[in-house]
Amino acid sequence: MSHMRVGLGYDSHRFEGKRPLKLGGVVIPFARGLSGHSDADVLLHAVADALLGAVGEPDLGEQFPPGDPRYRNADSRTFVRAAYAAVRRGGWLVGNVDATVIADAPKLMGYKAKMRQAISRLLDVRPGQVSVKAKTTEGFPPGTGGIAAQAVVLLKEAPGHRKR
Ligand code: MG
């Protein structure tokens, strides 16, 4: 079955000081941000890796090495756009994305719709094709120490694209 692909992404970042907290491209008001070389948007990192995995491209860390000064404080939407460009080059469209953010704090209930919308815009799909769920950890890692995210993406063959 060559007309669909699936990709899986996972990431986690520790809380750190007073950086802005960004999840899914949305700034979430919170006392702490996440540590990382880029803006540390753990959800977008998981989405980007899911896209890259679905098309068999090298992972985010390989393409955008942490420590490369070009990506210092980088807007992680850049990474998702790059991964999505690889998807389109391969002749694929996004069918749907399903993601889980694992965090004991902050409460994300009020931001899930915004995150869905922000991610859908990056991937040329409707918000209904993107799911963002939020889970707490009952104290298991990352617990209160940070935030983790998982994402799966389903790709479908773009109409009229001839596979090489
Ligand atoms: Mg990351």
XYZ file of N, CA, C and O and ligand atoms in Angstrom, residues 11-13 42 45, ligand 1:
21
model
N 9.047 14.106 21.860
C 10.062 15.028 22.383
C 9.753 15.360 23.829
O 8.610 15.207 24.274
N 10.755 15.796 24.557
C 10.530 16.321 25.906
C 11.560 17.399 26.195
O 12.685 17.345 25.680
N 11.143 18.386 26.970
C 12.045 19.468 27.387
C 11.798 19.781 28.854
O 10.664 19.709 29.319
N 8.048 21.972 22.284
C 8.139 20.512 22.310
C 7.071 19.857 21.417
O 7.325 18.822 20.788
N 8.129 20.200 17.813
C 9.244 19.290 17.539
C 8.719 17.871 17.292
O 9.194 17.178 16.385
Mg 13.021 19.381 21.091
